[in-house]
Coordinates of C-alpha atoms and ligand atoms in Angstrom, one line a residue:
M1 CA 23.6 -17.3 -25.3
A2 CA 22.7 -13.9 -23.9
P3 CA 24.7 -10.9 -25.0
A4 CA 27.2 -10.5 -22.3
A5 CA 27.2 -6.8 -21.4
P6 CA 25.3 -6.2 -18.2
P7 CA 22.9 -3.4 -19.1
L8 CA 24.0 -0.9 -16.4
T9 CA 26.3 1.4 -18.3
P10 CA 25.8 5.0 -19.2
D11 CA 25.3 4.0 -22.9
F12 CA 22.6 1.7 -21.9
A13 CA 20.9 4.4 -19.8
A14 CA 20.9 6.7 -22.8
N15 CA 19.6 4.2 -25.2
P16 CA 18.6 0.6 -24.1
Y17 CA 17.0 -0.3 -27.3
P18 CA 20.0 -1.8 -29.2
Y19 CA 20.6 -4.0 -26.2
Y20 CA 17.0 -5.2 -26.3
A21 CA 17.3 -5.9 -30.0
S22 CA 20.4 -8.0 -29.4
L23 CA 18.5 -10.0 -26.8
R24 CA 15.7 -10.5 -29.2
E25 CA 18.1 -11.9 -31.8
A26 CA 19.6 -14.2 -29.2
G27 CA 16.2 -15.7 -28.4
P28 CA 13.0 -15.1 -26.3
V29 CA 14.5 -16.2 -22.9
Q30 CA 18.0 -15.4 -21.7
F31 CA 19.6 -16.2 -18.3
H32 CA 21.4 -13.1 -17.0
E33 CA 23.9 -14.1 -14.3
T34 CA 24.5 -10.8 -12.5
L35 CA 21.2 -8.9 -12.8
L36 CA 19.1 -9.4 -9.7
R37 CA 21.6 -12.0 -8.6
G38 CA 20.6 -14.2 -11.6
C39 CA 17.3 -13.9 -13.5
Y40 CA 15.6 -15.0 -16.7
V41 CA 15.1 -12.1 -19.0
L42 CA 12.1 -11.9 -21.4
N43 CA 11.9 -9.6 -24.4
R44 CA 8.8 -10.7 -26.3
H45 CA 5.4 -9.1 -25.9
E46 CA 3.4 -12.3 -26.0
D47 CA 5.6 -14.0 -23.3
M48 CA 5.2 -11.1 -21.0
V49 CA 1.5 -11.0 -21.4
A50 CA 1.3 -14.7 -20.6
V51 CA 3.4 -14.2 -17.4
L52 CA 1.4 -11.1 -16.3
K53 CA -1.9 -13.1 -16.8
N54 CA -0.8 -15.7 -14.3
P55 CA -0.1 -13.9 -11.0
H56 CA -0.1 -17.1 -8.9
L57 CA 2.6 -18.8 -10.9
F58 CA 4.5 -15.6 -11.4
S59 CA 4.2 -13.8 -8.1
S60 CA 4.7 -10.1 -7.5
K61 CA 6.3 -10.6 -4.1
L62 CA 9.5 -9.1 -5.1
M63 CA 7.8 -5.8 -6.1
A64 CA 7.5 -4.9 -2.4
A65 CA 9.9 -2.0 -2.0
G66 CA 11.4 -3.4 1.2
T67 CA 12.8 -6.5 -0.5
T68 CA 15.5 -4.5 -2.3
M69 CA 16.3 -2.0 0.5
P70 CA 19.6 -2.3 2.3
K71 CA 19.4 -3.7 5.8
E72 CA 21.6 -0.8 7.0
L73 CA 18.5 1.4 6.9
G74 CA 17.6 -0.2 10.2
E75 CA 14.7 -2.4 11.3
D76 CA 12.5 0.5 12.4
A77 CA 12.7 2.0 8.9
L78 CA 12.4 -1.3 7.0
R79 CA 9.3 -2.5 8.9
Y80 CA 7.2 0.1 7.1
F81 CA 7.9 -1.8 3.9
L82 CA 8.2 -5.4 5.0
E83 CA 5.2 -5.8 7.4
P84 CA 2.2 -4.2 5.7
K85 CA -0.1 -5.7 3.1
S86 CA 1.0 -4.4 -0.3
L87 CA -1.3 -3.9 -3.3
L88 CA 1.6 -4.0 -5.7
A89 CA 3.1 -7.2 -4.2
S90 CA 0.0 -9.2 -3.4
E91 CA -2.1 -11.9 -5.1
P92 CA -5.8 -12.6 -5.1
P93 CA -7.8 -12.8 -3.0
L94 CA -5.9 -10.2 -0.9
H95 CA -5.1 -8.1 -4.0
T96 CA -8.7 -7.9 -5.1
Q97 CA -9.8 -6.8 -1.6
L98 CA -7.1 -4.1 -1.5
R99 CA -7.7 -2.9 -5.0
T100 CA -11.4 -2.5 -4.4
L101 CA -10.7 0.0 -1.6
V102 CA -9.2 2.6 -4.0
S103 CA -10.3 1.7 -7.4
R104 CA -13.3 4.0 -7.3
A105 CA -11.1 7.1 -6.8
F106 CA -9.2 6.3 -10.0
T107 CA -11.8 5.4 -12.6
P108 CA -11.5 7.3 -16.0
R109 CA -14.7 9.1 -15.1
R110 CA -13.6 10.3 -11.7
V111 CA -10.3 11.3 -13.0
A112 CA -11.9 13.2 -16.0
E113 CA -13.6 15.4 -13.4
L114 CA -10.1 16.6 -12.3
E115 CA -9.1 17.6 -15.9
P116 CA -10.1 21.3 -15.5
H117 CA -8.0 21.6 -12.4
I118 CA -5.1 19.8 -13.9
R119 CA -5.2 22.2 -16.8
E120 CA -5.2 25.2 -14.5
I121 CA -2.1 23.9 -12.6
S122 CA -0.4 23.1 -16.0
R123 CA -1.1 26.5 -17.3
E124 CA 0.4 28.2 -14.3
L125 CA 3.5 26.0 -14.4
I126 CA 3.9 26.5 -18.2
E127 CA 3.5 30.3 -18.0
A128 CA 6.2 30.5 -15.3
M129 CA 8.5 28.2 -17.3
L130 CA 8.1 30.1 -20.6
A131 CA 8.9 33.4 -18.9
K132 CA 12.5 32.1 -18.9
E133 CA 14.7 32.3 -22.0
E134 CA 16.0 28.8 -21.2
F135 CA 14.1 26.4 -19.0
D136 CA 14.3 22.9 -17.7
L137 CA 11.2 21.0 -18.8
I138 CA 11.7 18.4 -16.0
A139 CA 12.3 20.7 -13.0
D140 CA 9.8 23.4 -14.1
L141 CA 6.9 21.3 -15.3
A142 CA 7.2 17.5 -15.6
M143 CA 8.3 17.0 -12.0
P144 CA 6.0 19.4 -10.1
L145 CA 2.8 18.6 -11.9
P146 CA 2.3 15.0 -10.8
V147 CA 3.4 15.9 -7.2
I148 CA 0.9 18.7 -6.9
V149 CA -1.9 16.7 -8.4
I150 CA -1.4 13.6 -6.2
A151 CA -0.7 15.7 -3.1
E152 CA -4.0 17.5 -3.6
M153 CA -5.8 14.3 -4.1
L154 CA -4.4 12.8 -0.9
G155 CA -5.1 16.0 1.0
V156 CA -1.5 17.1 1.7
E157 CA -1.1 20.7 2.6
P158 CA 0.6 22.8 -0.2
E159 CA 3.5 23.8 2.1
R160 CA 4.4 20.1 2.6
R161 CA 4.6 19.3 -1.2
L162 CA 8.4 19.8 -1.4
D163 CA 8.9 17.5 1.5
F164 CA 6.6 14.9 -0.2
K165 CA 8.6 15.0 -3.4
R166 CA 11.9 14.6 -1.5
W167 CA 10.5 11.7 0.6
S168 CA 9.1 10.1 -2.5
D169 CA 12.4 10.3 -4.4
D170 CA 14.4 9.0 -1.4
V171 CA 12.1 6.0 -0.9
L172 CA 12.6 5.1 -4.6
L173 CA 16.3 5.6 -4.3
A174 CA 16.5 3.4 -1.2
S175 CA 14.6 0.6 -2.9
A176 CA 16.8 0.9 -6.0
M177 CA 20.0 0.8 -4.0
Q178 CA 22.1 -2.3 -3.5
G179 CA 24.4 -2.3 -0.5
T180 CA 25.3 0.8 1.4
G181 CA 26.1 4.4 0.4
K182 CA 26.8 7.8 1.8
D183 CA 23.2 8.8 1.3
L184 CA 22.0 6.1 3.8
P185 CA 21.4 8.4 6.8
R186 CA 19.4 10.9 4.7
L187 CA 17.3 8.1 3.1
R188 CA 16.6 6.6 6.5
Q189 CA 15.6 10.0 7.9
S190 CA 13.3 10.6 4.9
I191 CA 11.6 7.2 5.5
L192 CA 11.1 8.0 9.2
D193 CA 9.8 11.6 8.4
L194 CA 7.4 10.4 5.7
H195 CA 5.9 7.8 8.0
A196 CA 5.6 10.2 10.9
Y197 CA 3.7 12.5 8.6
L198 CA 1.4 9.8 7.3
E199 CA 0.7 8.5 10.7
S200 CA -0.4 11.8 12.0
A201 CA -2.4 12.6 8.8
I202 CA -4.2 9.3 9.1
E203 CA -4.9 9.9 12.8
Q204 CA -6.3 13.4 12.0
R205 CA -8.7 12.0 9.3
R206 CA -9.9 9.4 11.8
H207 CA -11.2 12.2 14.0
T208 CA -12.0 14.7 11.3
P209 CA -12.6 13.2 7.8
R210 CA -12.1 15.5 4.8
N211 CA -13.0 15.2 1.2
D212 CA -9.6 13.6 0.2
L213 CA -8.1 10.2 -0.5
I214 CA -6.5 9.7 2.9
S215 CA -10.0 10.1 4.4
A216 CA -11.5 7.7 1.9
L217 CA -8.9 5.1 2.8
V218 CA -9.4 5.6 6.5
E219 CA -13.2 5.2 6.0
A220 CA -12.7 2.1 3.9
S221 CA -10.5 0.6 6.6
Q222 CA -13.2 1.3 9.2
S223 CA -16.0 -0.3 7.2
A224 CA -13.8 -3.3 6.2
E225 CA -13.6 -6.4 8.2
D226 CA -12.2 -5.7 11.7
G227 CA -8.5 -5.4 11.6
F228 CA -8.2 -5.9 7.9
L229 CA -6.2 -2.8 7.4
T230 CA -3.8 -2.0 10.3
P231 CA -2.3 1.5 10.7
L232 CA 0.8 0.2 9.0
D233 CA -1.2 -1.1 6.0
L234 CA -2.9 2.3 5.7
M235 CA 0.4 4.1 5.6
A236 CA 1.8 1.7 3.0
F237 CA -1.2 2.2 0.8
T238 CA -1.0 6.0 1.0
R239 CA 2.7 5.8 0.4
L240 CA 2.2 3.7 -2.8
L241 CA -0.3 6.2 -4.2
L242 CA 2.2 9.0 -3.5
I243 CA 5.2 7.4 -5.0
A244 CA 3.9 5.2 -7.9
G245 CA 2.8 8.1 -10.0
N246 CA 5.5 10.7 -9.4
E247 CA 8.7 9.8 -11.3
T248 CA 6.7 7.7 -13.8
T249 CA 4.5 10.6 -14.9
T250 CA 7.5 13.0 -14.9
N251 CA 9.3 10.6 -17.2
L252 CA 6.3 10.2 -19.5
I253 CA 6.4 13.9 -20.1
G254 CA 10.2 14.0 -20.4
N255 CA 10.5 11.0 -22.7
G256 CA 7.5 12.2 -24.8
M257 CA 9.1 15.6 -25.3
L258 CA 12.4 14.0 -26.2
G259 CA 10.7 11.8 -28.8
L260 CA 9.1 14.8 -30.4
L261 CA 12.3 16.8 -30.4
R262 CA 14.1 14.0 -32.2
N263 CA 11.2 13.5 -34.6
P264 CA 10.2 17.0 -35.7
S265 CA 7.8 15.7 -38.3
E266 CA 5.7 14.2 -35.5
W267 CA 5.8 17.6 -33.7
E268 CA 4.4 19.2 -36.9
R269 CA 1.7 16.6 -37.2
L270 CA 0.5 17.3 -33.7
A271 CA 0.7 21.0 -34.2
A272 CA -1.5 20.7 -37.2
N273 CA -3.9 18.4 -35.5
P274 CA -4.0 18.6 -31.7
S275 CA -6.9 16.2 -31.5
L276 CA -4.3 13.5 -32.0
M277 CA -3.0 14.2 -28.5
P278 CA -4.6 11.2 -26.6
N279 CA -3.3 8.9 -29.4
A280 CA 0.1 10.6 -29.3
V281 CA 0.4 10.0 -25.5
E282 CA -0.2 6.3 -26.1
E283 CA 2.5 6.2 -28.7
M284 CA 4.9 8.1 -26.4
L285 CA 4.2 5.5 -23.7
R286 CA 4.9 2.7 -26.2
Y287 CA 7.9 4.3 -27.8
D288 CA 9.9 5.1 -24.6
S289 CA 8.3 3.6 -21.6
P290 CA 8.9 5.3 -18.2
A291 CA 8.6 1.8 -16.6
Q292 CA 11.2 -0.3 -18.4
A293 CA 10.9 -3.6 -16.4
L294 CA 8.9 -5.6 -13.9
I295 CA 10.1 -8.5 -11.7
R296 CA 8.3 -11.7 -10.9
L297 CA 9.1 -14.7 -8.7
V298 CA 8.3 -18.2 -10.1
T299 CA 6.3 -20.2 -7.6
D300 CA 6.4 -23.6 -9.4
D301 CA 8.5 -25.3 -12.1
T302 CA 7.3 -24.1 -15.4
E303 CA 8.4 -23.1 -18.9
I304 CA 8.3 -19.9 -21.0
A305 CA 8.5 -20.1 -24.8
G306 CA 9.7 -23.7 -24.4
H307 CA 12.5 -22.9 -21.9
P308 CA 12.3 -24.7 -18.5
I309 CA 12.2 -22.2 -15.6
P310 CA 12.6 -23.6 -12.1
R311 CA 10.6 -22.8 -9.0
G312 CA 12.2 -19.9 -7.1
A313 CA 13.7 -18.3 -10.2
R314 CA 13.3 -14.5 -10.9
V315 CA 12.0 -13.3 -14.2
L316 CA 12.7 -9.9 -15.5
L317 CA 10.1 -8.6 -17.9
L318 CA 11.6 -5.9 -20.2
L319 CA 8.5 -3.8 -20.9
G320 CA 10.6 -1.5 -23.0
A321 CA 11.6 -4.4 -25.2
S322 CA 8.0 -5.7 -25.5
N323 CA 6.9 -2.3 -26.8
R324 CA 9.5 -2.5 -29.6
D325 CA 8.7 -6.1 -30.5
P326 CA 8.3 -6.2 -34.3
R327 CA 6.0 -9.2 -34.0
R328 CA 3.5 -6.9 -32.2
F329 CA 4.3 -3.4 -33.6
P330 CA 5.3 -2.9 -37.2
E331 CA 8.3 -0.6 -37.6
P332 CA 8.6 -0.5 -33.8
D333 CA 11.6 2.0 -33.7
R334 CA 9.5 4.7 -35.5
L335 CA 7.6 7.2 -33.4
D336 CA 4.3 7.7 -35.2
V337 CA 1.7 9.8 -33.4
T338 CA -1.1 8.4 -35.6
R339 CA -0.2 4.8 -34.9
E340 CA -3.1 2.7 -33.5
V341 CA -1.2 1.6 -30.5
Q342 CA -2.9 -1.4 -29.0
S343 CA -1.8 -3.1 -25.8
H344 CA 1.6 -1.6 -25.1
L345 CA 2.8 -2.8 -21.8
S346 CA 3.9 0.4 -20.2
F347 CA 1.2 0.3 -17.6
G348 CA 1.6 -3.5 -17.1
H349 CA -1.1 -6.0 -17.8
G350 CA -3.6 -8.1 -15.9
I351 CA -4.6 -7.7 -12.2
H352 CA -1.8 -5.2 -11.4
F353 CA -2.5 -3.0 -14.4
C354 CA -1.6 0.5 -13.3
L355 CA -4.3 2.0 -11.1
G356 CA -3.2 5.5 -12.0
A357 CA -3.2 5.0 -15.8
P358 CA -6.2 7.3 -16.4
L359 CA -4.6 10.0 -14.3
A360 CA -1.2 9.8 -16.0
R361 CA -2.9 9.8 -19.4
I362 CA -4.8 13.0 -18.6
E363 CA -1.8 14.8 -17.1
A364 CA 0.3 14.1 -20.1
K365 CA -2.4 15.0 -22.6
V366 CA -3.2 18.3 -20.8
V367 CA 0.5 19.3 -20.5
F368 CA 1.2 18.7 -24.2
E369 CA -2.1 20.4 -25.3
E370 CA -1.3 23.5 -23.2
L371 CA 2.3 23.5 -24.5
F372 CA 1.2 23.3 -28.1
R373 CA -1.3 26.1 -27.5
R374 CA 1.5 28.5 -26.5
V375 CA 4.6 27.3 -28.4
R376 CA 5.3 27.0 -32.1
R377 CA 8.6 25.2 -31.7
V378 CA 10.9 23.9 -29.0
A379 CA 14.6 23.2 -29.3
F380 CA 17.4 21.8 -27.2
A381 CA 19.4 24.5 -25.2
P382 CA 23.0 24.7 -26.5
G383 CA 25.0 21.7 -25.5
Q384 CA 22.0 19.7 -24.2
E385 CA 21.2 17.4 -27.0
S386 CA 24.3 15.3 -26.7
N387 CA 24.5 15.5 -23.0
I388 CA 21.3 14.4 -21.4
P389 CA 21.6 13.2 -17.8
W390 CA 19.5 10.0 -17.5
S391 CA 18.1 8.6 -14.4
A392 CA 20.4 5.8 -13.1
A393 CA 17.6 3.5 -11.9
F394 CA 17.3 0.5 -14.2
L395 CA 13.6 -0.1 -13.8
I396 CA 12.6 3.5 -14.5
R397 CA 13.7 5.5 -17.5
G398 CA 13.7 9.2 -18.1
P399 CA 15.9 12.3 -18.4
K400 CA 16.8 14.0 -15.0
S401 CA 16.8 17.4 -16.7
L402 CA 15.9 18.7 -20.2
R403 CA 17.1 22.2 -20.9
L404 CA 15.1 23.7 -23.8
T405 CA 14.3 27.0 -25.5
A406 CA 10.9 27.8 -27.0
E407 CA 9.5 30.0 -29.7
R408 CA 6.0 31.2 -28.7
H409 CA 3.1 31.7 -31.2
Q410 CA 2.8 35.3 -32.4
P411 CA 0.1 37.0 -30.3
Ligands
HEM501 C1 1.0 -0.2 -11.1 C2 3.4 2.2 -14.6 C3 1.4 6.3 -13.1 C4 -0.4 4.0 -9.3 C5 1.7 0.0 -12.2 C6 2.4 -0.9 -13.1 C7 3.1 -0.3 -14.0 C8 2.8 1.1 -13.8 C9 3.9 -0.9 -15.1 C10 2.3 -2.5 -12.9 C11 3.2 -3.0 -11.9 C12 3.3 -4.5 -11.8 O1 2.6 -5.2 -12.6 O2 4.0 -5.0 -11.0 C13 3.0 3.5 -14.5 C14 3.4 4.5 -15.4 C15 2.8 5.7 -15.0 C16 2.1 5.4 -13.8 C17 4.3 4.3 -16.7 C18 2.9 7.1 -15.6 C19 3.2 7.3 -16.9 C20 0.7 6.1 -11.9 C21 -0.1 7.0 -11.2 C22 -0.5 6.4 -10.1 C23 -0.1 5.0 -10.2 C24 -0.3 8.5 -11.6 C25 -1.4 6.9 -8.9 C26 -1.5 8.0 -8.5 C27 -0.2 2.7 -9.4 C28 -0.6 1.7 -8.5 C29 -0.2 0.4 -9.0 C30 0.5 0.7 -10.3 C31 -1.3 1.9 -7.2 C32 -0.4 -1.0 -8.4 C33 -1.6 -1.6 -9.0 C34 -1.8 -3.0 -8.5 O3 -0.9 -3.6 -8.0 O4 -3.0 -3.5 -8.6 N1 2.0 1.3 -12.7 N2 2.2 4.1 -13.5 N3 0.6 4.9 -11.3 N4 0.4 2.1 -10.5 FE1 1.2 3.1 -12.1

């Protein structure tokens, strides 16, 4: 039987790993009665890989943001999520067609060309942050960096970045909400404002293309089969690129820093050998994944690890648990920046493998390289260590703020 506690408590948000370990002891597949109105919960690496390799049997339909949004947002707001084609929620052949439209912009080579600019932005943010005696790593660095980078890639004017961040947060909040709330009018307004902005940006690029991602998408839609991408599809695509990489990359930086703060020997190893950074970023992803879970819908009667699973069931893949699976990773609860991390599932697996993974990897690598270049040591600000505010969303994990102090290298 599954351990009873529903994992939506403050203790769970602060540290979900003991719960995952208890699930593992109870067996590879557990039925959880309340989560997602009843779902099968997986905790083993191999079972999740098997599910993610079979997108027709385990459909991504439920990953469309609109499926979890409250009806009270109104039909005019929800249609932006429910009507369009969705990369994240589709299956081949549609998925292949959609992914081809953007994959060129996100190859490791294309993204590597952005590295010098990402470094420049990181340096500016870090200098401003370190000018303060006590700073918030999240608000001062981990949050603005991915927003600035993706907004620039899309071609969003700098003065609209804050709006973009707010809209992005509100869409995520709306899709994580169950039922109603006092925030509903604001969330609804953000959805309408975001789409009004996207609609006019897309229209503008149709007449005057620029060297940015929105123009590339508009161009691809024009050269694709007639009517393949409607204006609503284009908006949904742009919105996905905007939102998918914001909070996740913020949390990679936040969770990674927390891992180093709590494991000072790993900080020292990186300080002594900064060329370990790309490997350290992989280990940070494994050790404390920003994306903790994925949801799939079963399209036919099947079985997982010998357990029958009926058609129509929901399956919850606990990526955070797979990354600590001792059958896959020896001593999984140890952060080890020299570990040869192979196939953690933090970016997913199979056809939906994160499109932005090369970008997220570079952003995190550059941020930590630039931090190590300037700072000898960081420490929790007084009172912070035992009092970290965690994001309440279950699928995404990261500190909402991380107040720190730093000791700079001697000039
Ligand atoms: C897909 C995680 C950053 C764009 C995914 C998936 C995961 C993930 C787990 C698979 C979803 C599924 O199988 O249902 C992360 C993490 C990130 C990150 C942990 C940062 C550390 C980014 C960035 C972008 C991005 C920076 C773009 C700018 C996407 C897109 C997909 C995706 C478009 C859908 C791909 C598809 O369905 O084919 N991401 N992501 N992600 N991610 Fe990321």
